mmCIF file of C-alpha atoms in Angstrom:
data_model
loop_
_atom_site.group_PDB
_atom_site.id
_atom_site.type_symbol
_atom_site.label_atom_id
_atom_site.label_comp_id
_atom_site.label_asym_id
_atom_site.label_seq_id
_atom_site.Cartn_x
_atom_site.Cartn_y
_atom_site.Cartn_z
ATOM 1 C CA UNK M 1 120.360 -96.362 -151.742
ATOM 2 C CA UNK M 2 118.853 -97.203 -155.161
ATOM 3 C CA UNK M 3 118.001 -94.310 -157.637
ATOM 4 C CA UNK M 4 114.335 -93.251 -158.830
ATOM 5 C CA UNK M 5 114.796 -95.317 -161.543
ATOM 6 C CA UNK M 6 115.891 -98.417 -159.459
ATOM 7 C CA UNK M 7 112.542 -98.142 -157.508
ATOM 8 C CA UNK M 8 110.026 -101.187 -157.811
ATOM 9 C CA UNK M 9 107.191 -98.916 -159.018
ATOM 10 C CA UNK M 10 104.149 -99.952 -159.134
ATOM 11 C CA UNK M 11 103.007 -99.186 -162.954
ATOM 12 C CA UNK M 12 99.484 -98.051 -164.063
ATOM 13 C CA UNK M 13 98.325 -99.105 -167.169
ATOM 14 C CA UNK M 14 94.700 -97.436 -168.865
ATOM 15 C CA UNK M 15 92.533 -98.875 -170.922
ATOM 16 C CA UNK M 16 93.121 -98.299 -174.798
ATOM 17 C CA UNK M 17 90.203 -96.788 -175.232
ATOM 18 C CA UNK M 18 91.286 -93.585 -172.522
ATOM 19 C CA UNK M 19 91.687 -90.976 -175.114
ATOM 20 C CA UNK M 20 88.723 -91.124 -177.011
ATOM 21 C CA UNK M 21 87.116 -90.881 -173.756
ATOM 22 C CA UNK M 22 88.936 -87.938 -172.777
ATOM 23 C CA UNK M 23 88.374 -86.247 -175.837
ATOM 24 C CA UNK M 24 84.470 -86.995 -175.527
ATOM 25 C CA UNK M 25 84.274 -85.505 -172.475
ATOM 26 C CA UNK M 26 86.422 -81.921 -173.387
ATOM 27 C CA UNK M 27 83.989 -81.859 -176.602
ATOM 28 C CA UNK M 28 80.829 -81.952 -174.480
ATOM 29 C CA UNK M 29 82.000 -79.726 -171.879
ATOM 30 C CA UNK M 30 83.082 -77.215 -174.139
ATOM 31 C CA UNK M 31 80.206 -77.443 -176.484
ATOM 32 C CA UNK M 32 78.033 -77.071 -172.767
ATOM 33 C CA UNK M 33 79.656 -74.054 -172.317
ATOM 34 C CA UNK M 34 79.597 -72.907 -175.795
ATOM 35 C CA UNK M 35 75.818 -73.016 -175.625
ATOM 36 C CA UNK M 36 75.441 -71.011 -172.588
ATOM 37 C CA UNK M 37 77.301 -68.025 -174.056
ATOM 38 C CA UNK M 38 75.221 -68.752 -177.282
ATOM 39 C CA UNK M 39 71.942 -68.803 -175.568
ATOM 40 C CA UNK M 40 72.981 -65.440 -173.512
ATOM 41 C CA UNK M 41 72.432 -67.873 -169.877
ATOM 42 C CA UNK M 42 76.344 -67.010 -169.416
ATOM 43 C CA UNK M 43 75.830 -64.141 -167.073
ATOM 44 C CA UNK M 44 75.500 -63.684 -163.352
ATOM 45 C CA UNK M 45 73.990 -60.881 -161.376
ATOM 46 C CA UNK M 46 75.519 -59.673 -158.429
ATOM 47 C CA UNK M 47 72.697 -56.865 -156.413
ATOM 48 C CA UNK M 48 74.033 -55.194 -154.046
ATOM 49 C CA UNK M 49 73.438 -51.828 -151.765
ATOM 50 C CA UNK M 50 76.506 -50.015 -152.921
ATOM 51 C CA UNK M 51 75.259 -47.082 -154.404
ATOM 52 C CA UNK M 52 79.065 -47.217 -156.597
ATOM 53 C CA UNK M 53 79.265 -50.872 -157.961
ATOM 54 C CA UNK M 54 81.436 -53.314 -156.900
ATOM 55 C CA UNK M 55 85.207 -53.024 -156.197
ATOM 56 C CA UNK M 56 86.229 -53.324 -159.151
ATOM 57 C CA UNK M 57 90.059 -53.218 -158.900
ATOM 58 C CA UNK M 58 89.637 -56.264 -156.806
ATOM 59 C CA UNK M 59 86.915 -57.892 -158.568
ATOM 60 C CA UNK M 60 88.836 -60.994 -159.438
ATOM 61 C CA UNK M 61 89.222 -62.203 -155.822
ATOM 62 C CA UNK M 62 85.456 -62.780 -154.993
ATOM 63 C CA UNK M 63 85.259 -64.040 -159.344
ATOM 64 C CA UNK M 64 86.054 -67.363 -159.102
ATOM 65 C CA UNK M 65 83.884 -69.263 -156.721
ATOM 66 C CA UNK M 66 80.533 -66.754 -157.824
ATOM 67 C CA UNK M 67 82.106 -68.714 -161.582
ATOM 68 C CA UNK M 68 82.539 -72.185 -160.454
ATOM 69 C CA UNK M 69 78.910 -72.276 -158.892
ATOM 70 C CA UNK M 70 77.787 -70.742 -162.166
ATOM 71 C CA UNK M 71 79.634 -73.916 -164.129
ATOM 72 C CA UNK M 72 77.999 -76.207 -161.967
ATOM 73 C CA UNK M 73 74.432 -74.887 -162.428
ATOM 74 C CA UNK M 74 74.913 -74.914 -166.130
ATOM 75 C CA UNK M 75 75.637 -78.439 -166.189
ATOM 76 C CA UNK M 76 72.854 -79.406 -164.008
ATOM 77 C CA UNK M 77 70.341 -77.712 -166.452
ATOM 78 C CA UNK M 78 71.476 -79.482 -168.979
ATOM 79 C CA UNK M 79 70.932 -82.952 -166.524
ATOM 80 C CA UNK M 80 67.545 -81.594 -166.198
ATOM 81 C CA UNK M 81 66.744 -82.832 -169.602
ATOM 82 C CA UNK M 82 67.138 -86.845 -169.455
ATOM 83 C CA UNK M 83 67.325 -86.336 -173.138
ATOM 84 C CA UNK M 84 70.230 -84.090 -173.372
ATOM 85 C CA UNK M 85 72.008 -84.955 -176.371
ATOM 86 C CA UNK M 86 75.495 -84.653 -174.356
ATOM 87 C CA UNK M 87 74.524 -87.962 -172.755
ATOM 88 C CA UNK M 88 75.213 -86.298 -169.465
ATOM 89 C CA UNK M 89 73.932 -88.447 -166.443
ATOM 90 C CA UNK M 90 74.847 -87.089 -163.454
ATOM 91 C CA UNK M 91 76.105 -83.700 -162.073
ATOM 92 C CA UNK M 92 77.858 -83.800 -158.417
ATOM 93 C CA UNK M 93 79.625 -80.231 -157.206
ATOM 94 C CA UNK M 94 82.277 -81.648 -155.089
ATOM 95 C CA UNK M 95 83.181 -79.866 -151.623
ATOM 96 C CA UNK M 96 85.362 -77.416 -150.622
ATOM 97 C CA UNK M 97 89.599 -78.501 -150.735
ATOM 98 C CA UNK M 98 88.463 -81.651 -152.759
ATOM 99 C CA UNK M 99 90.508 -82.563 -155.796
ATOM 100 C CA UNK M 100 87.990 -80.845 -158.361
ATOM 101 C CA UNK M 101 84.526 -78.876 -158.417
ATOM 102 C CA UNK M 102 82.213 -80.784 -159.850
ATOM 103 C CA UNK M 103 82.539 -84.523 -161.022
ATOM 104 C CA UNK M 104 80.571 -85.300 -164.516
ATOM 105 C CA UNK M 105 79.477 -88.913 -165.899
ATOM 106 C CA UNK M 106 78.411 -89.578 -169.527
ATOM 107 C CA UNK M 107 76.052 -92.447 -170.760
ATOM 108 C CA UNK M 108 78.131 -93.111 -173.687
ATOM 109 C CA UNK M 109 78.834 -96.840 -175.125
ATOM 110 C CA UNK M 110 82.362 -98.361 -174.431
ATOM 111 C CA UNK M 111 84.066 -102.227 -175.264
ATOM 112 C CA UNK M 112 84.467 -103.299 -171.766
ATOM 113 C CA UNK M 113 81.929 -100.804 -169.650
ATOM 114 C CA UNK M 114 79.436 -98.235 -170.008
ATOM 115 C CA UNK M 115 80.018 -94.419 -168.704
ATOM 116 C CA UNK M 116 82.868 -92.017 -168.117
ATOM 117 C CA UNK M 117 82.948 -90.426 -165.367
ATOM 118 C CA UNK M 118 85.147 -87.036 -164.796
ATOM 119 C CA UNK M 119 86.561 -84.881 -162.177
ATOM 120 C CA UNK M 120 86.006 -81.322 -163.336
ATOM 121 C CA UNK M 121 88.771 -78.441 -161.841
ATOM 122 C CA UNK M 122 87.231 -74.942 -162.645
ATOM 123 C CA UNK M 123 89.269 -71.777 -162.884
ATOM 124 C CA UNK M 124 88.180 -68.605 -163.532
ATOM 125 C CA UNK M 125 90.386 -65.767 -165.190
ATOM 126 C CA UNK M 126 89.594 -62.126 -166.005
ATOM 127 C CA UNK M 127 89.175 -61.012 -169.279
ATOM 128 C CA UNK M 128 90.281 -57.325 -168.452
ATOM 129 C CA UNK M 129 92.937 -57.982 -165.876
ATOM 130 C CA UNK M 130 96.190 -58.867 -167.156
ATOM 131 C CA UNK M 131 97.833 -62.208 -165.296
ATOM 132 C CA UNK M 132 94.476 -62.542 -163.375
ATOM 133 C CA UNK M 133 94.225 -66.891 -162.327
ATOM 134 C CA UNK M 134 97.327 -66.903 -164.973
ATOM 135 C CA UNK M 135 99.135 -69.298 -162.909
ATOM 136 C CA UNK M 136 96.775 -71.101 -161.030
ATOM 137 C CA UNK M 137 97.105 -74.172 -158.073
ATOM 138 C CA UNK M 138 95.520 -77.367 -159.630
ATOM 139 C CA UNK M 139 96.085 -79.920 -156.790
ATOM 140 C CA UNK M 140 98.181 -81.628 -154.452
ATOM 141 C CA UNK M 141 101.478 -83.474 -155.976
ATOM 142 C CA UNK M 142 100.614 -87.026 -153.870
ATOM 143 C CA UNK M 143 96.657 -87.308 -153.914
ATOM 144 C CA UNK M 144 97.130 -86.691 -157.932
ATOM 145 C CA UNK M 145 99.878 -89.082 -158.425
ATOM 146 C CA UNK M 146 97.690 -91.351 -155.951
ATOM 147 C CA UNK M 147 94.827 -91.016 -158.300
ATOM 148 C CA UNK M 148 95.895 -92.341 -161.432
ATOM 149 C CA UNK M 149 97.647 -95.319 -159.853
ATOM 150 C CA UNK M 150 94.120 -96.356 -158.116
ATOM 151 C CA UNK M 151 92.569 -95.411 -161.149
ATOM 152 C CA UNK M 152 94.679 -95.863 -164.256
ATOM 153 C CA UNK M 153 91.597 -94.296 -166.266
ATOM 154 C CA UNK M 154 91.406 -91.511 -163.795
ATOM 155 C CA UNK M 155 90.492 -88.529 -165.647
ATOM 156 C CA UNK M 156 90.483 -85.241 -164.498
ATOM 157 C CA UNK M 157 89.409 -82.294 -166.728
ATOM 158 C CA UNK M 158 90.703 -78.202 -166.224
ATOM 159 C CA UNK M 159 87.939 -76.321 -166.924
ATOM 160 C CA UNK M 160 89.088 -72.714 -167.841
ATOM 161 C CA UNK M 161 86.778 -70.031 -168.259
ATOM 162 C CA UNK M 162 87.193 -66.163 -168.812
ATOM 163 C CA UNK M 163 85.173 -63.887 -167.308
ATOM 164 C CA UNK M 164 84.388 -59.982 -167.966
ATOM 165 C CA UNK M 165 83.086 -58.144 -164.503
ATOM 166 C CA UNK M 166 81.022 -54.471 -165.274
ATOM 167 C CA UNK M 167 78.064 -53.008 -163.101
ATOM 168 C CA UNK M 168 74.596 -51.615 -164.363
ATOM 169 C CA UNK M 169 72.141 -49.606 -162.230
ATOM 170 C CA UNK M 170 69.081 -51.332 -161.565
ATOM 171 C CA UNK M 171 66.157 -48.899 -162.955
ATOM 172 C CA UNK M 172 63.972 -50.743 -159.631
ATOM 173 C CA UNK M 173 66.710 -49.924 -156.726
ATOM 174 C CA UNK M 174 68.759 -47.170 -158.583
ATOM 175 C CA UNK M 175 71.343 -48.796 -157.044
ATOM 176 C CA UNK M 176 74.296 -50.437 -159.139
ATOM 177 C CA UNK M 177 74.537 -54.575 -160.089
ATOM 178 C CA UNK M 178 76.937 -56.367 -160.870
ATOM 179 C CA UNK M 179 77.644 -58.401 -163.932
ATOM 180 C CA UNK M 180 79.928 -61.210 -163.975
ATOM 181 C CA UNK M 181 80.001 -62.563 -167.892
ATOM 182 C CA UNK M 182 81.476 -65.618 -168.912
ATOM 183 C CA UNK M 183 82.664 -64.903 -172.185
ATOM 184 C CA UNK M 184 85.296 -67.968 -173.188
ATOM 185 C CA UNK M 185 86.440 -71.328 -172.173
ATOM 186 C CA UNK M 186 89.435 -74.092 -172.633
ATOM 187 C CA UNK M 187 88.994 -77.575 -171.300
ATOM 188 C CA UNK M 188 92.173 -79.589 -170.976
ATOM 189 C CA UNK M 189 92.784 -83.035 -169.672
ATOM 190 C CA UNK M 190 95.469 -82.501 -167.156
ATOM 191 C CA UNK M 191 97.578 -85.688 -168.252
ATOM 192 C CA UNK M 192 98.294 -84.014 -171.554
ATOM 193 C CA UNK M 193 99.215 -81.182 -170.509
ATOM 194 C CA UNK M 194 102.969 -80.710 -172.002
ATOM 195 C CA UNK M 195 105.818 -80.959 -169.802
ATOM 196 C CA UNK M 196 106.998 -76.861 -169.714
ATOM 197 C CA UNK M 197 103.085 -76.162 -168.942
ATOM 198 C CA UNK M 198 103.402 -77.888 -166.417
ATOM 199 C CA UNK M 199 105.060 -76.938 -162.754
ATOM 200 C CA UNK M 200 105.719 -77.949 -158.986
ATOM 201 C CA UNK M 201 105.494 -75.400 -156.476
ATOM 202 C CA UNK M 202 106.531 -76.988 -153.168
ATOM 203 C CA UNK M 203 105.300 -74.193 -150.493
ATOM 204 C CA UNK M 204 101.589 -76.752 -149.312
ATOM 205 C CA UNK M 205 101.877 -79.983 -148.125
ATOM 206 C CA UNK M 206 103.390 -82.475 -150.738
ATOM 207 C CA UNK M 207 103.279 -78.983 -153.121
ATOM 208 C CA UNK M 208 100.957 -78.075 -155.634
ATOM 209 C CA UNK M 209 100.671 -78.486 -159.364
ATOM 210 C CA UNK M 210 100.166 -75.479 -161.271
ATOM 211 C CA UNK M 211 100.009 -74.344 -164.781
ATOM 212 C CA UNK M 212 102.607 -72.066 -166.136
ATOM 213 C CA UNK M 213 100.222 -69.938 -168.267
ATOM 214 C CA UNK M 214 96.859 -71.315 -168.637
ATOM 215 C CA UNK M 215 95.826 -69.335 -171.240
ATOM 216 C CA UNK M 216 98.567 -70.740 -173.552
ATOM 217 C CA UNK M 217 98.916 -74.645 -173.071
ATOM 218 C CA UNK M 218 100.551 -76.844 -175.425
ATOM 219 C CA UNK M 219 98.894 -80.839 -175.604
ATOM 220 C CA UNK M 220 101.101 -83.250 -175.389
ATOM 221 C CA UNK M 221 99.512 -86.895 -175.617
ATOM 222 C CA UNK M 222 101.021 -89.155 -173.007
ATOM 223 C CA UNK M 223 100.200 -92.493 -171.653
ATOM 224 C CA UNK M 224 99.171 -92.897 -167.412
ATOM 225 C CA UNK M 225 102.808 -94.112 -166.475
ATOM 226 C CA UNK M 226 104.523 -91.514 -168.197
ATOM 227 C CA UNK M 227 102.151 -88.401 -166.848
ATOM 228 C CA UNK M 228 103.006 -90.542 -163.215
ATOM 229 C CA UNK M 229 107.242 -90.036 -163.757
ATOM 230 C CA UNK M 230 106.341 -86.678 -165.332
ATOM 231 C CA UNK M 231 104.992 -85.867 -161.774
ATOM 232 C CA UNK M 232 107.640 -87.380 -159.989
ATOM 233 C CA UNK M 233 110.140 -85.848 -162.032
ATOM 234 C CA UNK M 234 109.044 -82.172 -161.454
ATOM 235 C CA UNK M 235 109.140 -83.290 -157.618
ATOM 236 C CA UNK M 236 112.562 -84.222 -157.762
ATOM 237 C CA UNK M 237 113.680 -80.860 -159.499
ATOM 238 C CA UNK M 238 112.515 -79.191 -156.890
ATOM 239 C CA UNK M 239 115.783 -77.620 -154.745
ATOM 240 C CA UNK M 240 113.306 -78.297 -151.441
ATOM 241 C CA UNK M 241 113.046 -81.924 -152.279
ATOM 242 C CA UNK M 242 114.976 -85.019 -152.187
ATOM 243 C CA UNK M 243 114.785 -88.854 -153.425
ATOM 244 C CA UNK M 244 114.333 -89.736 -149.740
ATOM 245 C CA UNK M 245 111.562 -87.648 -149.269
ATOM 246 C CA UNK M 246 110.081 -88.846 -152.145
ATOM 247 C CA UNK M 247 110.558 -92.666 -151.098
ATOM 248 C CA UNK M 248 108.439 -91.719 -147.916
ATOM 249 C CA UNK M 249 105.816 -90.564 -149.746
ATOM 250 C CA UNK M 250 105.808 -93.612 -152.424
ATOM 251 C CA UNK M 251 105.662 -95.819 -149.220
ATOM 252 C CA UNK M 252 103.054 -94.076 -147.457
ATOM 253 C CA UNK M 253 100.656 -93.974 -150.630
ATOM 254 C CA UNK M 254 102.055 -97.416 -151.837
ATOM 255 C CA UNK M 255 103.272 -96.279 -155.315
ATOM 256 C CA UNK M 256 106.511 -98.852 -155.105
ATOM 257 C CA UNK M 257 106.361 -102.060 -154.024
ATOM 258 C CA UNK M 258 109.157 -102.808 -151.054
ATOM 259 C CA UNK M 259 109.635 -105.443 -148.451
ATOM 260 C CA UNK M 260 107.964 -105.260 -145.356
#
């Protein structure tokens, strides 16, 4: 049997013009966010009839999708001005188990095309609740890897925002809301991501890529082909994993090329 490196791989190759893309889009998306917090839009009110607030102790398991919807309503009001000075064209929120939230595209001049479009993961962690979303799932090991060999300029963006959680009593109900707060943010483009912040959990599927720590992530600038062995390699250190599972999974999602 040949080794991983003997494999006929079938090699991406992106555009030379990738990175200045990528760092495009993490500037607008964090200067988006930025603005929200700036313009005091960053908040999100939770009524409800419980005369004691919400659960707080337990607050950051109902967080994160109340914060994702959030992120994607603050980028579609900034779409609602064609004029947006982000150059932000189109806003899609992405469905449930998909490989991101919400894809972005930009209206901004290139050599060969015009637009870059992004895939946009969003994870919420607490503020006030120590290794809350510390270490969280991005996506699966094979439709990632699959990704950037279909699309060598494939460019998906981890959006990470902290959140604060407190309640208020509503002088109309006299009954307590709840305040969810975004109150920071760190965008990262998952294929510089260095290689310690990034790990393979094999317990779903083809396993999951996580982050170690995403609160502390080192960048690491890379080219397509070496985030793909970077993926392949943290696969293959995995003590549930072998080369011949991984040589099923290059044939079924055609990442080597091998004789009928």
């Amino acid at each position: 049997m040949p080794t991983y490196e003997e494999m006929n791989f079938k090699i991406p190759v992106e555009s030379g013009e990738y990175r200045e893309c990528s760092d495009y889009v993490i500037n607008a998306i964090e200067n988006i966010i930025q603005n929200a917090i700036d313009y005091q839009t960053n908040k999100i009110v939770i009524n409800t009839n419980l005369k004691l607030g919400l659960p707080m102790e337990n607050i950051n398991k109902i967080a994160g999708p109340f914060v994702e919807a959030w992120a994607v309503e603050t980028f579609t009001q900034v779409l609602e001005d064609s004029n947006n000075k982000y150059l932000l064209i189109n806003v899609e929120a992405r469905k449930r188990l998909d490989k991101s939230d919400v894809i972005l595209q930009f209206k901004k001049k290139r050599k060969h095309e015009l637009g870059i479009t992004a895939e946009v993961d969003v994870k919420a962690t607490a503020e006030d609740i120590p290794h809350s979303g510390k270490s969280p799932n991005i996506t699966s090991y094979a439709r990632i890897r699959t990704a950037y060999l279909e699309d060598p300029d494939y460019l998906f963006i981890i959006l990470s925002l902290k959140h604060r959680v407190y309640c208020c009593r509503n002088k109309n109900t006299q009954l307590m809301d709840g305040i969810m707060e975004v109150v920071g943010y760190k965008a990262y483009d998952l294929k510089y991501l260095s290689l310690s912040d990034i790990s393979y959990n094999p317990a779903l599927g083809t396993g999951q890529i996580q982050v170690k720590d995403i609160h502390y992530v080192t960048i690491s600038y890379r080219n397509v082909w070496a985030f793909c062995q970077l993926l392949d390699k943290k696969y293959l250190a995995s003590s549930k994993r072998t080369l011949d599972d991984w040589i099923k999974l290059a044939k079924q999602n055609k990442w080597i090329k091998f004789d009928e």
